[in-house]
Amino acid sequence: MNTKLIKFLETTNNLELELDFLANNFNEKIVFSTSFGIEDQVISHEIFSQNLNNIEVFTLDTGRFFAETYAVWDKTLLQYNKKIKAYYPNTEKVENYVNENGINAFYNTIELRKECCFIRKVAPLGRALKGAKIWITGLRAEQSENRNTLKKIEWDEERQLYKYNPLLNWSTEDVVTYLKKFGVPYNTLHDENFVSIGCAPCTRALKPGEDFRSGRWWWEDKTKKECGLHR
């Protein structure tokens, strides 16, 4: 990525212009990963409504999503008439994990939880990012302590690509205001105090006073609450 493009993305602070500029000035593979949370729906809306067809939108279907997540996935396809490519975990690896450890083994140890995350999310992500040079994400600084040190544009040495976090400095209020303004479909679990929504067995609504990530893997030490997608 050239210096001019990096500087533009870092300093413009206009999502519509940034994505349009990126799509029209970068000739290598660009991908955006969506899990259909409110942040991802903002970015999907911009990509789809501007017809930025050279940005591939994909999702990692773990097979254990909430029904509400599949519903907003379907609504998004119907509203924009665009494709979202789905990547799935290796069937044999899922079968072996469940047959050896049990259907909900991830509750038992951190190691088993991380193994499940690796099979269902991290390994498929590797396939989804193959050949990509820019990976767009919906990460925001206020989502967790681990994310408030992120930069808007980062070089991922392990994956050999640039990671672009366009909503890094957006607040939750900014995101919600945007969704309402443009009539963007969203996961109705957000109305029930679910904030970060992942697999159904590993996600719950927040209780009063809890932080953003408390609803994910709530039975674990909060310092370990990442699945491996964003290292």
PDB file of C-alpha atoms in Angstrom:
ATOM      1  CA  MET A   1       0.000   0.000   0.000  1.00  0.00           C
ATOM      2  CA  ASN A   2       1.461   3.375  -0.969  1.00  0.00           C
ATOM      3  CA  THR A   3       2.080   6.197   1.492  1.00  0.00           C
ATOM      4  CA  LYS A   4      -0.575   8.435  -0.062  1.00  0.00           C
ATOM      5  CA  LEU A   5      -3.296   5.824   0.446  1.00  0.00           C
ATOM      6  CA  ILE A   6      -2.249   5.076   4.020  1.00  0.00           C
ATOM      7  CA  LYS A   7      -2.247   8.758   4.920  1.00  0.00           C
ATOM      8  CA  PHE A   8      -5.677   9.274   3.357  1.00  0.00           C
ATOM      9  CA  LEU A   9      -7.198   6.373   5.314  1.00  0.00           C
ATOM     10  CA  GLU A  10      -5.563   7.476   8.563  1.00  0.00           C
ATOM     11  CA  THR A  11      -6.622  11.117   8.429  1.00  0.00           C
ATOM     12  CA  THR A  12      -9.835  11.509   6.431  1.00  0.00           C
ATOM     13  CA  ASN A  13     -12.344  10.411   9.117  1.00  0.00           C
ATOM     14  CA  ASN A  14     -15.104   9.934   6.566  1.00  0.00           C
ATOM     15  CA  LEU A  15     -16.106   6.293   6.130  1.00  0.00           C
ATOM     16  CA  GLU A  16     -17.822   6.773   2.775  1.00  0.00           C
ATOM     17  CA  LEU A  17     -14.858   8.602   1.230  1.00  0.00           C
ATOM     18  CA  GLU A  18     -12.295   6.243   2.748  1.00  0.00           C
ATOM     19  CA  LEU A  19     -13.902   3.070   1.397  1.00  0.00           C
ATOM     20  CA  ASP A  20     -14.528   4.627  -2.016  1.00  0.00           C
ATOM     21  CA  PHE A  21     -10.940   5.887  -2.226  1.00  0.00           C
ATOM     22  CA  LEU A  22      -9.582   2.523  -1.138  1.00  0.00           C
ATOM     23  CA  ALA A  23     -11.696   0.558  -3.600  1.00  0.00           C
ATOM     24  CA  ASN A  24     -10.714   2.783  -6.505  1.00  0.00           C
ATOM     25  CA  ASN A  25      -7.025   3.221  -5.737  1.00  0.00           C
ATOM     26  CA  PHE A  26      -5.886  -0.207  -4.592  1.00  0.00           C
ATOM     27  CA  ASN A  27      -5.635  -2.921  -7.216  1.00  0.00           C
ATOM     28  CA  GLU A  28      -4.971  -5.964  -5.046  1.00  0.00           C
ATOM     29  CA  LYS A  29      -7.454  -8.139  -3.154  1.00  0.00           C
ATOM     30  CA  ILE A  30      -9.500  -6.358  -0.449  1.00  0.00           C
ATOM     31  CA  VAL A  31     -11.759  -8.281   1.933  1.00  0.00           C
ATOM     32  CA  PHE A  32     -14.151  -7.317   4.713  1.00  0.00           C
ATOM     33  CA  SER A  33     -15.120  -9.777   7.464  1.00  0.00           C
ATOM     34  CA  THR A  34     -18.598  -9.423   8.938  1.00  0.00           C
ATOM     35  CA  SER A  35     -20.135 -11.164  11.941  1.00  0.00           C
ATOM     36  CA  PHE A  36     -23.307  -9.063  11.492  1.00  0.00           C
ATOM     37  CA  GLY A  37     -22.765  -6.955  14.613  1.00  0.00           C
ATOM     38  CA  ILE A  38     -23.745  -3.305  14.494  1.00  0.00           C
ATOM     39  CA  GLU A  39     -20.244  -2.139  13.499  1.00  0.00           C
ATOM     40  CA  ASP A  40     -20.053  -4.616  10.644  1.00  0.00           C
ATOM     41  CA  GLN A  41     -23.500  -3.618   9.417  1.00  0.00           C
ATOM     42  CA  VAL A  42     -22.311  -0.012   9.110  1.00  0.00           C
ATOM     43  CA  ILE A  43     -19.391  -1.046   6.911  1.00  0.00           C
ATOM     44  CA  SER A  44     -21.504  -3.480   4.872  1.00  0.00           C
ATOM     45  CA  HIS A  45     -23.994  -0.687   4.179  1.00  0.00           C
ATOM     46  CA  GLU A  46     -21.252   1.568   2.820  1.00  0.00           C
ATOM     47  CA  ILE A  47     -19.725  -1.159   0.646  1.00  0.00           C
ATOM     48  CA  PHE A  48     -23.050  -2.344  -0.740  1.00  0.00           C
ATOM     49  CA  SER A  49     -24.759   1.029  -1.183  1.00  0.00           C
ATOM     50  CA  GLN A  50     -21.718   2.417  -3.040  1.00  0.00           C
ATOM     51  CA  ASN A  51     -21.456  -0.745  -5.187  1.00  0.00           C
ATOM     52  CA  LEU A  52     -17.822  -1.274  -4.181  1.00  0.00           C
ATOM     53  CA  ASN A  53     -17.899  -4.699  -5.759  1.00  0.00           C
ATOM     54  CA  ASN A  54     -14.138  -5.211  -5.673  1.00  0.00           C
ATOM     55  CA  ILE A  55     -14.307  -5.432  -1.867  1.00  0.00           C
ATOM     56  CA  GLU A  56     -15.213  -9.027  -1.028  1.00  0.00           C
ATOM     57  CA  VAL A  57     -17.535  -9.341   1.964  1.00  0.00           C
ATOM     58  CA  PHE A  58     -17.353 -12.623   3.844  1.00  0.00           C
ATOM     59  CA  THR A  59     -18.494 -14.207   7.086  1.00  0.00           C
ATOM     60  CA  LEU A  60     -17.305 -17.147   9.170  1.00  0.00           C
ATOM     61  CA  ASP A  61     -20.328 -19.314   9.930  1.00  0.00           C
ATOM     62  CA  THR A  62     -19.359 -21.393  12.958  1.00  0.00           C
ATOM     63  CA  GLY A  63     -22.568 -23.398  12.841  1.00  0.00           C
ATOM     64  CA  ARG A  64     -23.534 -22.151  16.304  1.00  0.00           C
ATOM     65  CA  PHE A  65     -24.918 -18.690  15.607  1.00  0.00           C
ATOM     66  CA  PHE A  66     -28.073 -17.326  17.208  1.00  0.00           C
ATOM     67  CA  ALA A  67     -31.217 -17.528  15.087  1.00  0.00           C
ATOM     68  CA  GLU A  68     -31.279 -13.710  15.196  1.00  0.00           C
ATOM     69  CA  THR A  69     -27.848 -13.590  13.549  1.00  0.00           C
ATOM     70  CA  TYR A  70     -29.021 -15.727  10.653  1.00  0.00           C
ATOM     71  CA  ALA A  71     -32.090 -13.488  10.407  1.00  0.00           C
ATOM     72  CA  VAL A  72     -30.067 -10.282  10.016  1.00  0.00           C
ATOM     73  CA  TRP A  73     -27.774 -12.055   7.536  1.00  0.00           C
ATOM     74  CA  ASP A  74     -30.838 -12.871   5.436  1.00  0.00           C
ATOM     75  CA  LYS A  75     -32.276  -9.345   5.771  1.00  0.00           C
ATOM     76  CA  THR A  76     -28.957  -7.874   4.651  1.00  0.00           C
ATOM     77  CA  LEU A  77     -28.904 -10.025   1.504  1.00  0.00           C
ATOM     78  CA  LEU A  78     -32.494  -9.055   0.689  1.00  0.00           C
ATOM     79  CA  GLN A  79     -32.015  -5.324   1.316  1.00  0.00           C
ATOM     80  CA  TYR A  80     -28.850  -4.855  -0.729  1.00  0.00           C
ATOM     81  CA  ASN A  81     -29.060  -7.722  -3.224  1.00  0.00           C
ATOM     82  CA  LYS A  82     -25.328  -8.351  -2.805  1.00  0.00           C
ATOM     83  CA  LYS A  83     -23.315 -11.457  -2.020  1.00  0.00           C
ATOM     84  CA  ILE A  84     -21.741 -12.338   1.311  1.00  0.00           C
ATOM     85  CA  LYS A  85     -19.382 -15.276   0.974  1.00  0.00           C
ATOM     86  CA  ALA A  86     -19.633 -17.858   3.765  1.00  0.00           C
ATOM     87  CA  TYR A  87     -16.714 -19.890   5.072  1.00  0.00           C
ATOM     88  CA  TYR A  88     -17.327 -22.971   7.196  1.00  0.00           C
ATOM     89  CA  PRO A  89     -15.181 -25.060   9.546  1.00  0.00           C
ATOM     90  CA  ASN A  90     -13.704 -28.360   8.412  1.00  0.00           C
ATOM     91  CA  THR A  91     -16.383 -31.011   8.991  1.00  0.00           C
ATOM     92  CA  GLU A  92     -13.976 -33.750  10.039  1.00  0.00           C
ATOM     93  CA  LYS A  93     -12.268 -31.507  12.601  1.00  0.00           C
ATOM     94  CA  VAL A  94     -15.603 -30.446  14.115  1.00  0.00           C
ATOM     95  CA  GLU A  95     -16.737 -34.068  14.302  1.00  0.00           C
ATOM     96  CA  ASN A  96     -13.499 -35.187  15.955  1.00  0.00           C
ATOM     97  CA  TYR A  97     -13.633 -32.326  18.483  1.00  0.00           C
ATOM     98  CA  VAL A  98     -17.231 -33.054  19.480  1.00  0.00           C
ATOM     99  CA  ASN A  99     -16.832 -36.836  19.532  1.00  0.00           C
ATOM    100  CA  GLU A 100     -13.681 -36.648  21.657  1.00  0.00           C
ATOM    101  CA  ASN A 101     -14.638 -33.824  24.007  1.00  0.00           C
ATOM    102  CA  GLY A 102     -18.413 -33.360  23.998  1.00  0.00           C
ATOM    103  CA  ILE A 103     -20.800 -30.922  22.364  1.00  0.00           C
ATOM    104  CA  ASN A 104     -20.140 -28.091  24.862  1.00  0.00           C
ATOM    105  CA  ALA A 105     -16.563 -28.958  25.861  1.00  0.00           C
ATOM    106  CA  PHE A 106     -15.498 -25.303  25.578  1.00  0.00           C
ATOM    107  CA  TYR A 107     -17.012 -24.649  29.023  1.00  0.00           C
ATOM    108  CA  ASN A 108     -14.546 -27.060  30.632  1.00  0.00           C
ATOM    109  CA  THR A 109     -11.148 -25.434  30.018  1.00  0.00           C
ATOM    110  CA  ILE A 110      -9.696 -22.402  28.261  1.00  0.00           C
ATOM    111  CA  GLU A 111      -7.656 -24.751  26.083  1.00  0.00           C
ATOM    112  CA  LEU A 112     -10.755 -26.559  24.822  1.00  0.00           C
ATOM    113  CA  ARG A 113     -12.549 -23.248  24.241  1.00  0.00           C
ATOM    114  CA  LYS A 114      -9.631 -21.912  22.214  1.00  0.00           C
ATOM    115  CA  GLU A 115      -9.444 -25.165  20.250  1.00  0.00           C
ATOM    116  CA  CYS A 116     -13.117 -24.814  19.369  1.00  0.00           C
ATOM    117  CA  CYS A 117     -12.574 -21.185  18.319  1.00  0.00           C
ATOM    118  CA  PHE A 118      -9.604 -22.226  16.206  1.00  0.00           C
ATOM    119  CA  ILE A 119     -11.531 -24.945  14.380  1.00  0.00           C
ATOM    120  CA  ARG A 120     -14.695 -22.924  13.852  1.00  0.00           C
ATOM    121  CA  LYS A 121     -13.231 -19.452  13.243  1.00  0.00           C
ATOM    122  CA  VAL A 122      -9.467 -19.066  13.029  1.00  0.00           C
ATOM    123  CA  ALA A 123      -8.801 -21.842  10.503  1.00  0.00           C
ATOM    124  CA  PRO A 124     -11.637 -20.719   8.173  1.00  0.00           C
ATOM    125  CA  LEU A 125     -10.346 -17.138   8.471  1.00  0.00           C
ATOM    126  CA  GLY A 126      -7.019 -18.293   7.088  1.00  0.00           C
ATOM    127  CA  ARG A 127      -8.795 -19.537   3.970  1.00  0.00           C
ATOM    128  CA  ALA A 128     -10.873 -16.374   3.701  1.00  0.00           C
ATOM    129  CA  LEU A 129      -7.795 -14.126   3.841  1.00  0.00           C
ATOM    130  CA  LYS A 130      -5.788 -16.125   1.311  1.00  0.00           C
ATOM    131  CA  GLY A 131      -4.408 -13.741  -1.301  1.00  0.00           C
ATOM    132  CA  ALA A 132      -5.825 -10.645   0.412  1.00  0.00           C
ATOM    133  CA  LYS A 133      -3.643  -7.577   0.894  1.00  0.00           C
ATOM    134  CA  ILE A 134      -6.116  -5.491   2.890  1.00  0.00           C
ATOM    135  CA  TRP A 135      -8.434  -6.863   5.571  1.00  0.00           C
ATOM    136  CA  ILE A 136     -11.200  -4.477   6.680  1.00  0.00           C
ATOM    137  CA  THR A 137     -12.619  -5.046  10.175  1.00  0.00           C
ATOM    138  CA  GLY A 138     -15.277  -3.523  12.429  1.00  0.00           C
ATOM    139  CA  LEU A 139     -12.998  -3.275  15.474  1.00  0.00           C
ATOM    140  CA  ARG A 140     -13.462  -0.256  17.754  1.00  0.00           C
ATOM    141  CA  ALA A 141     -11.135   1.008  20.468  1.00  0.00           C
ATOM    142  CA  GLU A 142     -13.802   1.108  23.179  1.00  0.00           C
ATOM    143  CA  GLN A 143     -14.710  -2.555  22.720  1.00  0.00           C
ATOM    144  CA  SER A 144     -12.009  -3.849  25.076  1.00  0.00           C
ATOM    145  CA  GLU A 145      -8.721  -3.027  26.775  1.00  0.00           C
ATOM    146  CA  ASN A 146      -6.946  -5.117  24.166  1.00  0.00           C
ATOM    147  CA  ARG A 147      -8.310  -2.954  21.353  1.00  0.00           C
ATOM    148  CA  ASN A 148      -7.785   0.570  22.629  1.00  0.00           C
ATOM    149  CA  THR A 149      -4.159   0.510  21.508  1.00  0.00           C
ATOM    150  CA  LEU A 150      -4.980  -0.436  17.915  1.00  0.00           C
ATOM    151  CA  LYS A 151      -4.170   1.814  14.988  1.00  0.00           C
ATOM    152  CA  LYS A 152      -6.486   2.605  12.111  1.00  0.00           C
ATOM    153  CA  ILE A 153      -4.044   1.020   9.663  1.00  0.00           C
ATOM    154  CA  GLU A 154      -1.804  -1.799  10.894  1.00  0.00           C
ATOM    155  CA  TRP A 155       0.582  -4.214   9.220  1.00  0.00           C
ATOM    156  CA  ASP A 156      -0.162  -7.830  10.144  1.00  0.00           C
ATOM    157  CA  GLU A 157       3.231  -9.506   9.892  1.00  0.00           C
ATOM    158  CA  GLU A 158       1.925 -13.028  10.399  1.00  0.00           C
ATOM    159  CA  ARG A 159      -0.729 -12.761   7.695  1.00  0.00           C
ATOM    160  CA  GLN A 160       1.310 -10.429   5.472  1.00  0.00           C
ATOM    161  CA  LEU A 161      -1.464  -7.911   4.884  1.00  0.00           C
ATOM    162  CA  TYR A 162      -2.723  -4.527   6.054  1.00  0.00           C
ATOM    163  CA  LYS A 163      -5.512  -4.502   8.604  1.00  0.00           C
ATOM    164  CA  TYR A 164      -7.801  -1.506   8.220  1.00  0.00           C
ATOM    165  CA  ASN A 165     -10.072  -0.594  11.151  1.00  0.00           C
ATOM    166  CA  PRO A 166     -12.179   2.302   9.806  1.00  0.00           C
ATOM    167  CA  LEU A 167     -14.492   2.547  12.844  1.00  0.00           C
ATOM    168  CA  LEU A 168     -11.671   2.488  15.377  1.00  0.00           C
ATOM    169  CA  ASN A 169     -12.574   5.831  16.949  1.00  0.00           C
ATOM    170  CA  TRP A 170     -16.363   5.566  16.619  1.00  0.00           C
ATOM    171  CA  SER A 171     -18.440   5.385  19.796  1.00  0.00           C
ATOM    172  CA  THR A 172     -21.373   3.022  20.243  1.00  0.00           C
ATOM    173  CA  GLU A 173     -23.649   6.057  19.973  1.00  0.00           C
ATOM    174  CA  ASP A 174     -22.059   6.949  16.619  1.00  0.00           C
ATOM    175  CA  VAL A 175     -22.745   3.442  15.328  1.00  0.00           C
ATOM    176  CA  VAL A 176     -26.363   3.318  16.505  1.00  0.00           C
ATOM    177  CA  THR A 177     -27.080   6.804  15.130  1.00  0.00           C
ATOM    178  CA  TYR A 178     -25.721   5.726  11.737  1.00  0.00           C
ATOM    179  CA  LEU A 179     -27.859   2.578  11.629  1.00  0.00           C
ATOM    180  CA  LYS A 180     -31.013   4.550  12.378  1.00  0.00           C
ATOM    181  CA  LYS A 181     -30.195   7.293   9.897  1.00  0.00           C
ATOM    182  CA  PHE A 182     -29.737   4.905   6.971  1.00  0.00           C
ATOM    183  CA  GLY A 183     -32.238   2.200   7.953  1.00  0.00           C
ATOM    184  CA  VAL A 184     -29.593  -0.507   8.174  1.00  0.00           C
ATOM    185  CA  PRO A 185     -30.796  -3.929   9.384  1.00  0.00           C
ATOM    186  CA  TYR A 186     -29.273  -5.041  12.682  1.00  0.00           C
ATOM    187  CA  ASN A 187     -29.315  -7.989  15.052  1.00  0.00           C
ATOM    188  CA  THR A 188     -32.326  -7.599  17.338  1.00  0.00           C
ATOM    189  CA  LEU A 189     -30.353  -9.165  20.214  1.00  0.00           C
ATOM    190  CA  HIS A 190     -28.747  -5.731  20.573  1.00  0.00           C
ATOM    191  CA  ASP A 191     -32.124  -4.508  21.841  1.00  0.00           C
ATOM    192  CA  GLU A 192     -31.894  -7.096  24.652  1.00  0.00           C
ATOM    193  CA  ASN A 193     -28.543  -5.799  25.976  1.00  0.00           C
ATOM    194  CA  PHE A 194     -26.384  -8.136  23.922  1.00  0.00           C
ATOM    195  CA  VAL A 195     -23.398  -6.069  22.827  1.00  0.00           C
ATOM    196  CA  SER A 196     -20.718  -8.316  21.356  1.00  0.00           C
ATOM    197  CA  ILE A 197     -22.538 -11.213  19.671  1.00  0.00           C
ATOM    198  CA  GLY A 198     -20.754 -14.433  18.752  1.00  0.00           C
ATOM    199  CA  CYS A 199     -21.726 -18.075  19.029  1.00  0.00           C
ATOM    200  CA  ALA A 200     -24.924 -18.688  20.991  1.00  0.00           C
ATOM    201  CA  PRO A 201     -23.399 -20.917  23.721  1.00  0.00           C
ATOM    202  CA  CYS A 202     -20.625 -18.387  24.337  1.00  0.00           C
ATOM    203  CA  THR A 203     -22.607 -15.140  24.422  1.00  0.00           C
ATOM    204  CA  ARG A 204     -25.027 -13.656  26.925  1.00  0.00           C
ATOM    205  CA  ALA A 205     -26.626 -10.276  27.577  1.00  0.00           C
ATOM    206  CA  LEU A 206     -24.730  -7.777  29.709  1.00  0.00           C
ATOM    207  CA  LYS A 207     -25.722  -7.134  33.309  1.00  0.00           C
ATOM    208  CA  PRO A 208     -25.849  -3.550  34.660  1.00  0.00           C
ATOM    209  CA  GLY A 209     -22.368  -2.083  35.030  1.00  0.00           C
ATOM    210  CA  GLU A 210     -20.556  -4.758  33.009  1.00  0.00           C
ATOM    211  CA  ASP A 211     -18.077  -3.823  30.290  1.00  0.00           C
ATOM    212  CA  PHE A 212     -18.367  -4.502  26.571  1.00  0.00           C
ATOM    213  CA  ARG A 213     -16.734  -7.957  26.524  1.00  0.00           C
ATOM    214  CA  SER A 214     -18.326  -9.342  29.687  1.00  0.00           C
ATOM    215  CA  GLY A 215     -21.012 -11.122  27.678  1.00  0.00           C
ATOM    216  CA  ARG A 216     -18.463 -13.204  25.765  1.00  0.00           C
ATOM    217  CA  TRP A 217     -16.980 -16.327  27.418  1.00  0.00           C
ATOM    218  CA  TRP A 218     -18.279 -14.950  30.718  1.00  0.00           C
ATOM    219  CA  TRP A 219     -17.004 -17.991  32.652  1.00  0.00           C
ATOM    220  CA  GLU A 220     -13.354 -17.106  31.892  1.00  0.00           C
ATOM    221  CA  ASP A 221     -10.823 -14.597  33.199  1.00  0.00           C
ATOM    222  CA  LYS A 222     -11.616 -11.372  31.322  1.00  0.00           C
ATOM    223  CA  THR A 223      -7.962 -10.875  30.302  1.00  0.00           C
ATOM    224  CA  LYS A 224      -8.194 -13.908  28.003  1.00  0.00           C
ATOM    225  CA  LYS A 225     -11.348 -12.942  26.097  1.00  0.00           C
ATOM    226  CA  GLU A 226     -10.183 -13.158  22.503  1.00  0.00           C
ATOM    227  CA  CYS A 227     -10.793 -16.016  20.097  1.00  0.00           C
ATOM    228  CA  GLY A 228      -7.650 -15.669  18.017  1.00  0.00           C
ATOM    229  CA  LEU A 229      -9.109 -13.824  15.042  1.00  0.00           C
ATOM    230  CA  HIS A 230      -7.595 -10.522  16.174  1.00  0.00           C
ATOM    231  CA  ARG A 231      -4.235 -11.158  17.773  1.00  0.00           C
TER     232      ARG A 231
END
